[in-house]
Amino acid sequence: MSETVQVEMRGTIAFVTINNPPVNATSTAVRADLLAAVERVQGCELAVLRCAGRSFVAGGDMSEFDAPPVEPHLPDVVNAIDNSATPFLAILHGTVLGGGFEIAMACAYRIALPGTRFGLPEVNLGLVPGAGGTQRAPRLLGWKMAVEMACLGQLKTAEDLLELGAVDAISEMPDDLIESFRGRAFQRVSERRLDTGLDRDAFMDQVQKFSKGRKGPMHNLDALSWASEDYTHAQPRERALHLELRQSQESKALRHLFFAERAATKPNVLSDVQPKQINHVVVVGGGLMGAGIAAACLNTDRSVTIVERDKPSATKAQETVAGLMQGALKRGKITQSQLDTRLSALITTDSYAAASGADLAIEAVFEDLGAKRAVFTALSNVMTKDALLATNTSYIDPNEIFDGVPNPDRCLGIHFFSPAHIMKLVEVIRADGTTNESLATAFSFAKSLRKTPVLSGVCDGFIGNRILAAYRRAAEYLLADGALPHEVDNAMRTFGMAMGPFEAQDQSGLQIAYANRRRQDATRDPAERYVAISDRLCELERFGRRSGAGWYNYPDGKTPAVDPSVTDLILQYSDQPGLSRRAFSATEIQTQLLAAMANEGARIVEEGIAANEADVDVVKTAGYGFPRWRGGPMHWAKTQGGEAMRATLKTMEKASPGSWIRADRYQDKFKQVRS
Ligand code: NAI
């Protein structure tokens, strides 16, 4: 027997321990050893199955998913446990996920340690479970919880399962209970009969809403519905679907992102760097972003000081943060006592003196270089020389912001996304002087806020907003050449974006991008095509939804409605020499806008601003509503292939000569050879 599974005989009870750090994934070795262990325990009265380390089996070994499956397959192992003449007692702790939960459900009895959590997260990878998970879950948990776990990917607690009789006991001292299971009657879960079939209609709305264009949730609903059939007949069907889905674009995209997110949040350059502890955070500017950042910090039980420009603004900031906390209380995310504790850890003031003891300052004042520089001068006068200084700027070069600040090694960008207490993405921006220790501290801080930090170098808009600018530019070119905003938005929503580019602009407001374009006027390449439709809207004070109108009208205050006057404005704009309008299909719109994003992303990687393509995909999926199940723009471009990308970029260059700089990797082949 190899080291991944140990069997120890104590009288007539066998103790089987899986030991495959870090999370006891069901690798080929574990499956083979476990199968051998099942044979070995035959003849015993009871086999106790548990895992060493921090968790029971928390899933399969995803690195094996791209290769053909190797024997023994997990369903064979799980069925061997199910059919074993010696009943298995599972002792569960940590997170019992995927294959781990499938193994646990095949055991005759289950004891959970307090705090154990259970899940079938295959849906999050575009898969269905492949070892009887969808067949045993309804038999053990009933349809409702089975749907919540398999289709919606929800985690459940030991208490949830105890209530349904799906675990036999919750205990801190499971060993004390083992004896009581000796000889206890049981019925195999696979042999249980369900009283009713799956009422698909009852769950359809919920599953569809969760799906957002993905197929995984519905596949899981299908597989669950087979649980009304005989197990031996339905389980191979589930397995076949699991194997088929491993090859699907959706699953490949989601698996790509799973690895991309893990890698992005642990950059190689920071692997040996020790982060510093951040206890007290000062946020300068308590507006939309500052209040959200403050709330995110308070949620991790840190002390937070907001410095505002005057007393009324400080009071307003206090109210905004309190409002965010009240919202969390209403949604049941926090208790009244948590709210009270967190708000008591907040100070709002108009005096920098209160910032003196803080470990980290995050500046979120108006997007104005002078204002930001004044903030850091004031901060460096009161804070210690090694306190971290961060700007939340969207576009301004942090090197200019920090120019003249003592100890530039501790200066960097920590760029949150709106709403900052909710959005996962944080870009950590390395300025010229920033040390790895400062970056590592920002990463560790962002992760403690349950965010997804991604490292970015300095360029206009960093990774995310720079790609956004290319995407919006391509979208405006389409308007000038024949498309209308709602056609573009519909096409991108059909692709899976949370919102189309124009409704998204209306949502966040057109002002910041407008101001940024004015900043770029002096340096913009005169050969680059500039479509000024968005500028015209801003000149008409149509700044988006909050100002009452933007690309759309908002008759009820929130739902966009096509405005004929905007259509007229676009038609008039196109009525100029050299422009002629034509129809664009949804596919053409999608291909061009995605190619614009991927091309800009590739340039960002080639310039060394992003470490790799996967980081770009994490930025777009975690912060910009790019559908996760499409893997991100770089993954999408790979699925298209270089040839198709070059063809699309050529079409776009022909329509807007001199306006697109093609990334090296999308240059024509002969040029690549020559360069
Ligand atoms: P905002 O206008 O909502 O808030 C700015 C706050 O700063 C106001 O409360 C203002 O009173 C305060 N302030 C201005 N000057 C100050 C000073 N000298 N000292 C102290 N407080 C001062 O602006 P918002 O949207 O929160 O943006 C703040 C920063 O975050 C900008 O740099 C912006 O580019 C960036 N950002 C904005 C995002 C967004 O979606 N709005 C997303 C990511 C970054």
PDB file of N, CA, C and O in Angstrom, residues 337-404:
ATOM      1  N   SER A 337     -25.315  43.451  16.701  1.00  0.00           N
ATOM      2  CA  SER A 337     -24.144  43.690  17.554  1.00  0.00           C
ATOM      3  C   SER A 337     -22.877  43.833  16.696  1.00  0.00           C
ATOM      4  O   SER A 337     -21.985  44.623  17.031  1.00  0.00           O
ATOM      5  N   GLN A 338     -22.809  43.084  15.580  1.00  0.00           N
ATOM      6  CA  GLN A 338     -21.657  43.280  14.676  1.00  0.00           C
ATOM      7  C   GLN A 338     -21.676  44.697  14.108  1.00  0.00           C
ATOM      8  O   GLN A 338     -20.649  45.354  14.002  1.00  0.00           O
ATOM      9  N   LEU A 339     -22.890  45.139  13.729  1.00  0.00           N
ATOM     10  CA  LEU A 339     -23.013  46.496  13.184  1.00  0.00           C
ATOM     11  C   LEU A 339     -22.507  47.522  14.201  1.00  0.00           C
ATOM     12  O   LEU A 339     -21.711  48.407  13.874  1.00  0.00           O
ATOM     13  N   ASP A 340     -22.950  47.348  15.455  1.00  0.00           N
ATOM     14  CA  ASP A 340     -22.558  48.309  16.485  1.00  0.00           C
ATOM     15  C   ASP A 340     -21.044  48.304  16.688  1.00  0.00           C
ATOM     16  O   ASP A 340     -20.405  49.358  16.762  1.00  0.00           O
ATOM     17  N   THR A 341     -20.466  47.090  16.767  1.00  0.00           N
ATOM     18  CA  THR A 341     -19.015  46.994  16.987  1.00  0.00           C
ATOM     19  C   THR A 341     -18.268  47.647  15.836  1.00  0.00           C
ATOM     20  O   THR A 341     -17.294  48.386  16.037  1.00  0.00           O
ATOM     21  N   ARG A 342     -18.729  47.363  14.626  1.00  0.00           N
ATOM     22  CA  ARG A 342     -17.992  47.875  13.462  1.00  0.00           C
ATOM     23  C   ARG A 342     -18.086  49.395  13.376  1.00  0.00           C
ATOM     24  O   ARG A 342     -17.086  50.068  13.108  1.00  0.00           O
ATOM     25  N   LEU A 343     -19.278  49.913  13.597  1.00  0.00           N
ATOM     26  CA  LEU A 343     -19.391  51.380  13.511  1.00  0.00           C
ATOM     27  C   LEU A 343     -18.628  52.068  14.640  1.00  0.00           C
ATOM     28  O   LEU A 343     -18.146  53.189  14.477  1.00  0.00           O
ATOM     29  N   SER A 344     -18.489  51.356  15.771  1.00  0.00           N
ATOM     30  CA  SER A 344     -17.729  51.997  16.860  1.00  0.00           C
ATOM     31  C   SER A 344     -16.226  51.991  16.545  1.00  0.00           C
ATOM     32  O   SER A 344     -15.449  52.696  17.184  1.00  0.00           O
ATOM     33  N   ALA A 345     -15.811  51.183  15.555  1.00  0.00           N
ATOM     34  CA  ALA A 345     -14.393  51.179  15.150  1.00  0.00           C
ATOM     35  C   ALA A 345     -14.115  52.216  14.064  1.00  0.00           C
ATOM     36  O   ALA A 345     -13.028  52.273  13.513  1.00  0.00           O
ATOM     37  N   LEU A 346     -15.137  53.025  13.743  1.00  0.00           N
ATOM     38  CA  LEU A 346     -14.994  54.027  12.673  1.00  0.00           C
ATOM     39  C   LEU A 346     -14.930  55.437  13.256  1.00  0.00           C
ATOM     40  O   LEU A 346     -15.761  55.805  14.088  1.00  0.00           O
ATOM     41  N   ILE A 347     -13.934  56.195  12.803  1.00  0.00           N
ATOM     42  CA  ILE A 347     -13.874  57.619  13.155  1.00  0.00           C
ATOM     43  C   ILE A 347     -13.947  58.402  11.856  1.00  0.00           C
ATOM     44  O   ILE A 347     -13.239  58.061  10.894  1.00  0.00           O
ATOM     45  N   THR A 348     -14.791  59.404  11.791  1.00  0.00           N
ATOM     46  CA  THR A 348     -14.775  60.285  10.618  1.00  0.00           C
ATOM     47  C   THR A 348     -14.428  61.687  11.101  1.00  0.00           C
ATOM     48  O   THR A 348     -14.947  62.157  12.111  1.00  0.00           O
ATOM     49  N   THR A 349     -13.547  62.330  10.355  1.00  0.00           N
ATOM     50  CA  THR A 349     -12.990  63.605  10.838  1.00  0.00           C
ATOM     51  C   THR A 349     -12.546  64.463   9.653  1.00  0.00           C
ATOM     52  O   THR A 349     -12.423  63.958   8.533  1.00  0.00           O
ATOM     53  N   ASP A 350     -12.276  65.734   9.929  1.00  0.00           N
ATOM     54  CA  ASP A 350     -11.682  66.566   8.879  1.00  0.00           C
ATOM     55  C   ASP A 350     -10.231  66.887   9.217  1.00  0.00           C
ATOM     56  O   ASP A 350      -9.625  67.773   8.631  1.00  0.00           O
ATOM     57  N   SER A 351      -9.688  66.119  10.207  1.00  0.00           N
ATOM     58  CA  SER A 351      -8.317  66.418  10.647  1.00  0.00           C
ATOM     59  C   SER A 351      -7.384  65.242  10.372  1.00  0.00           C
ATOM     60  O   SER A 351      -7.690  64.097  10.696  1.00  0.00           O
ATOM     61  N   TYR A 352      -6.232  65.551   9.781  1.00  0.00           N
ATOM     62  CA  TYR A 352      -5.253  64.506   9.475  1.00  0.00           C
ATOM     63  C   TYR A 352      -4.588  63.948  10.729  1.00  0.00           C
ATOM     64  O   TYR A 352      -3.984  62.875  10.677  1.00  0.00           O
ATOM     65  N   ALA A 353      -4.694  64.674  11.853  1.00  0.00           N
ATOM     66  CA  ALA A 353      -4.037  64.206  13.078  1.00  0.00           C
ATOM     67  C   ALA A 353      -4.483  62.787  13.413  1.00  0.00           C
ATOM     68  O   ALA A 353      -3.691  61.960  13.884  1.00  0.00           O
ATOM     69  N   ALA A 354      -5.750  62.489  13.122  1.00  0.00           N
ATOM     70  CA  ALA A 354      -6.299  61.173  13.462  1.00  0.00           C
ATOM     71  C   ALA A 354      -5.666  60.055  12.650  1.00  0.00           C
ATOM     72  O   ALA A 354      -5.857  58.869  12.941  1.00  0.00           O
ATOM     73  N   ALA A 355      -4.889  60.410  11.610  1.00  0.00           N
ATOM     74  CA  ALA A 355      -4.275  59.387  10.760  1.00  0.00           C
ATOM     75  C   ALA A 355      -2.918  58.963  11.290  1.00  0.00           C
ATOM     76  O   ALA A 355      -2.310  58.022  10.776  1.00  0.00           O
ATOM     77  N   SER A 356      -2.460  59.595  12.364  1.00  0.00           N
ATOM     78  CA  SER A 356      -1.051  59.439  12.734  1.00  0.00           C
ATOM     79  C   SER A 356      -0.647  57.994  13.028  1.00  0.00           C
ATOM     80  O   SER A 356       0.431  57.574  12.641  1.00  0.00           O
ATOM     81  N   GLY A 357      -1.504  57.235  13.678  1.00  0.00           N
ATOM     82  CA  GLY A 357      -1.083  55.874  14.064  1.00  0.00           C
ATOM     83  C   GLY A 357      -1.416  54.807  13.036  1.00  0.00           C
ATOM     84  O   GLY A 357      -1.170  53.618  13.289  1.00  0.00           O
ATOM     85  N   ALA A 358      -1.969  55.183  11.890  1.00  0.00           N
ATOM     86  CA  ALA A 358      -2.466  54.157  10.948  1.00  0.00           C
ATOM     87  C   ALA A 358      -1.320  53.433  10.244  1.00  0.00           C
ATOM     88  O   ALA A 358      -0.238  53.984  10.052  1.00  0.00           O
ATOM     89  N   ASP A 359      -1.582  52.178   9.859  1.00  0.00           N
ATOM     90  CA  ASP A 359      -0.573  51.375   9.144  1.00  0.00           C
ATOM     91  C   ASP A 359      -0.682  51.559   7.642  1.00  0.00           C
ATOM     92  O   ASP A 359       0.248  51.271   6.901  1.00  0.00           O
ATOM     93  N   LEU A 360      -1.856  51.970   7.194  1.00  0.00           N
ATOM     94  CA  LEU A 360      -2.105  52.084   5.748  1.00  0.00           C
ATOM     95  C   LEU A 360      -3.053  53.248   5.505  1.00  0.00           C
ATOM     96  O   LEU A 360      -4.043  53.399   6.224  1.00  0.00           O
ATOM     97  N   ALA A 361      -2.735  54.066   4.492  1.00  0.00           N
ATOM     98  CA  ALA A 361      -3.677  55.110   4.069  1.00  0.00           C
ATOM     99  C   ALA A 361      -4.111  54.805   2.645  1.00  0.00           C
ATOM    100  O   ALA A 361      -3.289  54.448   1.798  1.00  0.00           O
ATOM    101  N   ILE A 362      -5.429  54.912   2.402  1.00  0.00           N
ATOM    102  CA  ILE A 362      -5.933  54.748   1.037  1.00  0.00           C
ATOM    103  C   ILE A 362      -6.610  56.053   0.652  1.00  0.00           C
ATOM    104  O   ILE A 362      -7.562  56.485   1.320  1.00  0.00           O
ATOM    105  N   GLU A 363      -6.102  56.671  -0.378  1.00  0.00           N
ATOM    106  CA  GLU A 363      -6.650  57.959  -0.817  1.00  0.00           C
ATOM    107  C   GLU A 363      -7.723  57.716  -1.862  1.00  0.00           C
ATOM    108  O   GLU A 363      -7.497  56.991  -2.831  1.00  0.00           O
ATOM    109  N   ALA A 364      -8.916  58.310  -1.636  1.00  0.00           N
ATOM    110  CA  ALA A 364     -10.011  58.169  -2.598  1.00  0.00           C
ATOM    111  C   ALA A 364     -10.729  59.506  -2.754  1.00  0.00           C
ATOM    112  O   ALA A 364     -11.949  59.604  -2.648  1.00  0.00           O
ATOM    113  N   VAL A 365      -9.942  60.584  -2.964  1.00  0.00           N
ATOM    114  CA  VAL A 365     -10.542  61.906  -3.181  1.00  0.00           C
ATOM    115  C   VAL A 365     -10.812  62.086  -4.670  1.00  0.00           C
ATOM    116  O   VAL A 365     -10.615  61.162  -5.465  1.00  0.00           O
ATOM    117  N   PHE A 366     -11.260  63.274  -5.065  1.00  0.00           N
ATOM    118  CA  PHE A 366     -11.590  63.514  -6.474  1.00  0.00           C
ATOM    119  C   PHE A 366     -10.436  63.114  -7.394  1.00  0.00           C
ATOM    120  O   PHE A 366      -9.264  63.196  -7.004  1.00  0.00           O
ATOM    121  N   GLU A 367     -10.772  62.743  -8.604  1.00  0.00           N
ATOM    122  CA  GLU A 367      -9.756  62.321  -9.578  1.00  0.00           C
ATOM    123  C   GLU A 367      -9.034  63.564 -10.116  1.00  0.00           C
ATOM    124  O   GLU A 367      -9.279  64.026 -11.244  1.00  0.00           O
ATOM    125  N   ASP A 368      -8.151  64.111  -9.267  1.00  0.00           N
ATOM    126  CA  ASP A 368      -7.460  65.348  -9.620  1.00  0.00           C
ATOM    127  C   ASP A 368      -6.051  65.289  -9.043  1.00  0.00           C
ATOM    128  O   ASP A 368      -5.876  65.054  -7.836  1.00  0.00           O
ATOM    129  N   LEU A 369      -5.056  65.462  -9.908  1.00  0.00           N
ATOM    130  CA  LEU A 369      -3.662  65.282  -9.487  1.00  0.00           C
ATOM    131  C   LEU A 369      -3.303  66.185  -8.305  1.00  0.00           C
ATOM    132  O   LEU A 369      -2.733  65.731  -7.318  1.00  0.00           O
ATOM    133  N   GLY A 370      -3.669  67.477  -8.415  1.00  0.00           N
ATOM    134  CA  GLY A 370      -3.312  68.431  -7.355  1.00  0.00           C
ATOM    135  C   GLY A 370      -3.914  68.018  -6.019  1.00  0.00           C
ATOM    136  O   GLY A 370      -3.235  68.021  -4.981  1.00  0.00           O
ATOM    137  N   ALA A 371      -5.199  67.634  -6.045  1.00  0.00           N
ATOM    138  CA  ALA A 371      -5.885  67.247  -4.804  1.00  0.00           C
ATOM    139  C   ALA A 371      -5.205  66.022  -4.199  1.00  0.00           C
ATOM    140  O   ALA A 371      -4.971  65.956  -2.982  1.00  0.00           O
ATOM    141  N   LYS A 372      -4.840  65.073  -5.040  1.00  0.00           N
ATOM    142  CA  LYS A 372      -4.240  63.832  -4.536  1.00  0.00           C
ATOM    143  C   LYS A 372      -2.842  64.100  -3.969  1.00  0.00           C
ATOM    144  O   LYS A 372      -2.470  63.573  -2.922  1.00  0.00           O
ATOM    145  N   ARG A 373      -2.084  64.936  -4.654  1.00  0.00           N
ATOM    146  CA  ARG A 373      -0.732  65.232  -4.156  1.00  0.00           C
ATOM    147  C   ARG A 373      -0.808  65.925  -2.791  1.00  0.00           C
ATOM    148  O   ARG A 373      -0.028  65.616  -1.886  1.00  0.00           O
ATOM    149  N   ALA A 374      -1.760  66.829  -2.652  1.00  0.00           N
ATOM    150  CA  ALA A 374      -1.910  67.539  -1.368  1.00  0.00           C
ATOM    151  C   ALA A 374      -2.236  66.539  -0.251  1.00  0.00           C
ATOM    152  O   ALA A 374      -1.738  66.655   0.874  1.00  0.00           O
ATOM    153  N   VAL A 375      -3.039  65.539  -0.578  1.00  0.00           N
ATOM    154  CA  VAL A 375      -3.405  64.531   0.428  1.00  0.00           C
ATOM    155  C   VAL A 375      -2.156  63.803   0.914  1.00  0.00           C
ATOM    156  O   VAL A 375      -1.932  63.641   2.121  1.00  0.00           O
ATOM    157  N   PHE A 376      -1.287  63.392  -0.018  1.00  0.00           N
ATOM    158  CA  PHE A 376      -0.117  62.610   0.410  1.00  0.00           C
ATOM    159  C   PHE A 376       0.927  63.468   1.128  1.00  0.00           C
ATOM    160  O   PHE A 376       1.629  62.970   2.001  1.00  0.00           O
ATOM    161  N   THR A 377       0.983  64.745   0.780  1.00  0.00           N
ATOM    162  CA  THR A 377       1.864  65.632   1.543  1.00  0.00           C
ATOM    163  C   THR A 377       1.366  65.694   2.983  1.00  0.00           C
ATOM    164  O   THR A 377       2.137  65.525   3.937  1.00  0.00           O
ATOM    165  N   ALA A 378       0.061  65.882   3.135  1.00  0.00           N
ATOM    166  CA  ALA A 378      -0.506  65.968   4.487  1.00  0.00           C
ATOM    167  C   ALA A 378      -0.321  64.648   5.236  1.00  0.00           C
ATOM    168  O   ALA A 378       0.053  64.646   6.416  1.00  0.00           O
ATOM    169  N   LEU A 379      -0.538  63.535   4.550  1.00  0.00           N
ATOM    170  CA  LEU A 379      -0.420  62.232   5.214  1.00  0.00           C
ATOM    171  C   LEU A 379       1.015  61.967   5.650  1.00  0.00           C
ATOM    172  O   LEU A 379       1.257  61.491   6.761  1.00  0.00           O
ATOM    173  N   SER A 380       1.979  62.303   4.759  1.00  0.00           N
ATOM    174  CA  SER A 380       3.357  61.967   5.136  1.00  0.00           C
ATOM    175  C   SER A 380       3.854  62.854   6.270  1.00  0.00           C
ATOM    176  O   SER A 380       4.814  62.503   6.946  1.00  0.00           O
ATOM    177  N   ASN A 381       3.178  63.955   6.529  1.00  0.00           N
ATOM    178  CA  ASN A 381       3.552  64.782   7.684  1.00  0.00           C
ATOM    179  C   ASN A 381       3.120  64.151   9.002  1.00  0.00           C
ATOM    180  O   ASN A 381       3.725  64.404  10.036  1.00  0.00           O
ATOM    181  N   VAL A 382       2.046  63.356   8.985  1.00  0.00           N
ATOM    182  CA  VAL A 382       1.546  62.814  10.258  1.00  0.00           C
ATOM    183  C   VAL A 382       1.798  61.323  10.431  1.00  0.00           C
ATOM    184  O   VAL A 382       1.864  60.829  11.558  1.00  0.00           O
ATOM    185  N   MET A 383       1.958  60.579   9.337  1.00  0.00           N
ATOM    186  CA  MET A 383       2.094  59.117   9.480  1.00  0.00           C
ATOM    187  C   MET A 383       3.560  58.726   9.619  1.00  0.00           C
ATOM    188  O   MET A 383       4.447  59.484   9.231  1.00  0.00           O
ATOM    189  N   THR A 384       3.811  57.514  10.136  1.00  0.00           N
ATOM    190  CA  THR A 384       5.192  57.064  10.277  1.00  0.00           C
ATOM    191  C   THR A 384       5.785  56.835   8.884  1.00  0.00           C
ATOM    192  O   THR A 384       5.056  56.642   7.909  1.00  0.00           O
ATOM    193  N   LYS A 385       7.097  56.778   8.824  1.00  0.00           N
ATOM    194  CA  LYS A 385       7.783  56.718   7.525  1.00  0.00           C
ATOM    195  C   LYS A 385       7.606  55.377   6.824  1.00  0.00           C
ATOM    196  O   LYS A 385       7.904  55.247   5.631  1.00  0.00           O
ATOM    197  N   ASP A 386       7.191  54.351   7.591  1.00  0.00           N
ATOM    198  CA  ASP A 386       7.019  53.053   6.933  1.00  0.00           C
ATOM    199  C   ASP A 386       5.547  52.684   6.738  1.00  0.00           C
ATOM    200  O   ASP A 386       5.229  51.592   6.285  1.00  0.00           O
ATOM    201  N   ALA A 387       4.630  53.608   7.069  1.00  0.00           N
ATOM    202  CA  ALA A 387       3.204  53.312   6.835  1.00  0.00           C
ATOM    203  C   ALA A 387       2.969  53.270   5.319  1.00  0.00           C
ATOM    204  O   ALA A 387       3.531  54.067   4.571  1.00  0.00           O
ATOM    205  N   LEU A 388       2.136  52.342   4.892  1.00  0.00           N
ATOM    206  CA  LEU A 388       1.871  52.179   3.460  1.00  0.00           C
ATOM    207  C   LEU A 388       0.956  53.307   2.963  1.00  0.00           C
ATOM    208  O   LEU A 388      -0.038  53.628   3.622  1.00  0.00           O
ATOM    209  N   LEU A 389       1.293  53.883   1.806  1.00  0.00           N
ATOM    210  CA  LEU A 389       0.468  54.948   1.240  1.00  0.00           C
ATOM    211  C   LEU A 389      -0.067  54.485  -0.115  1.00  0.00           C
ATOM    212  O   LEU A 389       0.708  54.164  -1.014  1.00  0.00           O
ATOM    213  N   ALA A 390      -1.402  54.456  -0.244  1.00  0.00           N
ATOM    214  CA  ALA A 390      -1.988  53.920  -1.476  1.00  0.00           C
ATOM    215  C   ALA A 390      -2.981  54.896  -2.077  1.00  0.00           C
ATOM    216  O   ALA A 390      -3.720  55.574  -1.357  1.00  0.00           O
ATOM    217  N   THR A 391      -2.992  54.956  -3.415  1.00  0.00           N
ATOM    218  CA  THR A 391      -4.011  55.739  -4.096  1.00  0.00           C
ATOM    219  C   THR A 391      -4.995  54.813  -4.792  1.00  0.00           C
ATOM    220  O   THR A 391      -4.616  53.748  -5.279  1.00  0.00           O
ATOM    221  N   ASN A 392      -6.254  55.253  -4.818  1.00  0.00           N
ATOM    222  CA  ASN A 392      -7.300  54.478  -5.490  1.00  0.00           C
ATOM    223  C   ASN A 392      -7.592  55.078  -6.871  1.00  0.00           C
ATOM    224  O   ASN A 392      -8.648  54.840  -7.459  1.00  0.00           O
ATOM    225  N   THR A 393      -6.650  55.856  -7.390  1.00  0.00           N
ATOM    226  CA  THR A 393      -6.914  56.526  -8.664  1.00  0.00           C
ATOM    227  C   THR A 393      -7.309  55.547  -9.768  1.00  0.00           C
ATOM    228  O   THR A 393      -6.826  54.419  -9.814  1.00  0.00           O
ATOM    229  N   SER A 394      -8.179  56.012 -10.662  1.00  0.00           N
ATOM    230  CA  SER A 394      -8.593  55.173 -11.791  1.00  0.00           C
ATOM    231  C   SER A 394      -7.605  55.301 -12.943  1.00  0.00           C
ATOM    232  O   SER A 394      -7.363  54.341 -13.669  1.00  0.00           O
ATOM    233  N   TYR A 395      -7.098  56.514 -13.156  1.00  0.00           N
ATOM    234  CA  TYR A 395      -6.308  56.764 -14.363  1.00  0.00           C
ATOM    235  C   TYR A 395      -4.994  57.509 -14.135  1.00  0.00           C
ATOM    236  O   TYR A 395      -4.087  57.423 -14.949  1.00  0.00           O
ATOM    237  N   ILE A 396      -4.922  58.305 -13.059  1.00  0.00           N
ATOM    238  CA  ILE A 396      -3.747  59.190 -12.934  1.00  0.00           C
ATOM    239  C   ILE A 396      -2.494  58.375 -12.592  1.00  0.00           C
ATOM    240  O   ILE A 396      -2.559  57.423 -11.810  1.00  0.00           O
ATOM    241  N   ASP A 397      -1.365  58.744 -13.185  1.00  0.00           N
ATOM    242  CA  ASP A 397      -0.104  58.025 -12.971  1.00  0.00           C
ATOM    243  C   ASP A 397       0.304  58.140 -11.492  1.00  0.00           C
ATOM    244  O   ASP A 397       0.590  59.246 -11.011  1.00  0.00           O
ATOM    245  N   PRO A 398       0.376  57.027 -10.769  1.00  0.00           N
ATOM    246  CA  PRO A 398       0.742  57.097  -9.342  1.00  0.00           C
ATOM    247  C   PRO A 398       2.128  57.712  -9.141  1.00  0.00           C
ATOM    248  O   PRO A 398       2.377  58.324  -8.101  1.00  0.00           O
ATOM    249  N   ASN A 399       3.016  57.566 -10.113  1.00  0.00           N
ATOM    250  CA  ASN A 399       4.354  58.152  -9.952  1.00  0.00           C
ATOM    251  C   ASN A 399       4.269  59.667  -9.842  1.00  0.00           C
ATOM    252  O   ASN A 399       5.031  60.294  -9.111  1.00  0.00           O
ATOM    253  N   GLU A 400       3.325  60.257 -10.564  1.00  0.00           N
ATOM    254  CA  GLU A 400       3.142  61.712 -10.454  1.00  0.00           C
ATOM    255  C   GLU A 400       2.491  62.057  -9.121  1.00  0.00           C
ATOM    256  O   GLU A 400       2.828  63.048  -8.482  1.00  0.00           O
ATOM    257  N   ILE A 401       1.540  61.223  -8.722  1.00  0.00           N
ATOM    258  CA  ILE A 401       0.854  61.489  -7.446  1.00  0.00           C
ATOM    259  C   ILE A 401       1.851  61.461  -6.289  1.00  0.00           C
ATOM    260  O   ILE A 401       1.820  62.297  -5.398  1.00  0.00           O
ATOM    261  N   PHE A 402       2.782  60.478  -6.313  1.00  0.00           N
ATOM    262  CA  PHE A 402       3.694  60.296  -5.176  1.00  0.00           C
ATOM    263  C   PHE A 402       4.998  61.088  -5.307  1.00  0.00           C
ATOM    264  O   PHE A 402       5.861  60.986  -4.444  1.00  0.00           O
ATOM    265  N   ASP A 403       5.123  61.852  -6.369  1.00  0.00           N
ATOM    266  CA  ASP A 403       6.358  62.599  -6.597  1.00  0.00           C
ATOM    267  C   ASP A 403       6.650  63.474  -5.373  1.00  0.00           C
ATOM    268  O   ASP A 403       5.816  64.278  -4.964  1.00  0.00           O
ATOM    269  N   GLY A 404       7.823  63.294  -4.783  1.00  0.00           N
ATOM    270  CA  GLY A 404       8.211  64.130  -3.637  1.00  0.00           C
ATOM    271  C   GLY A 404       7.821  63.553  -2.291  1.00  0.00           C
ATOM    272  O   GLY A 404       8.230  64.088  -1.261  1.00  0.00           O
TER     273      GLY A 404
END
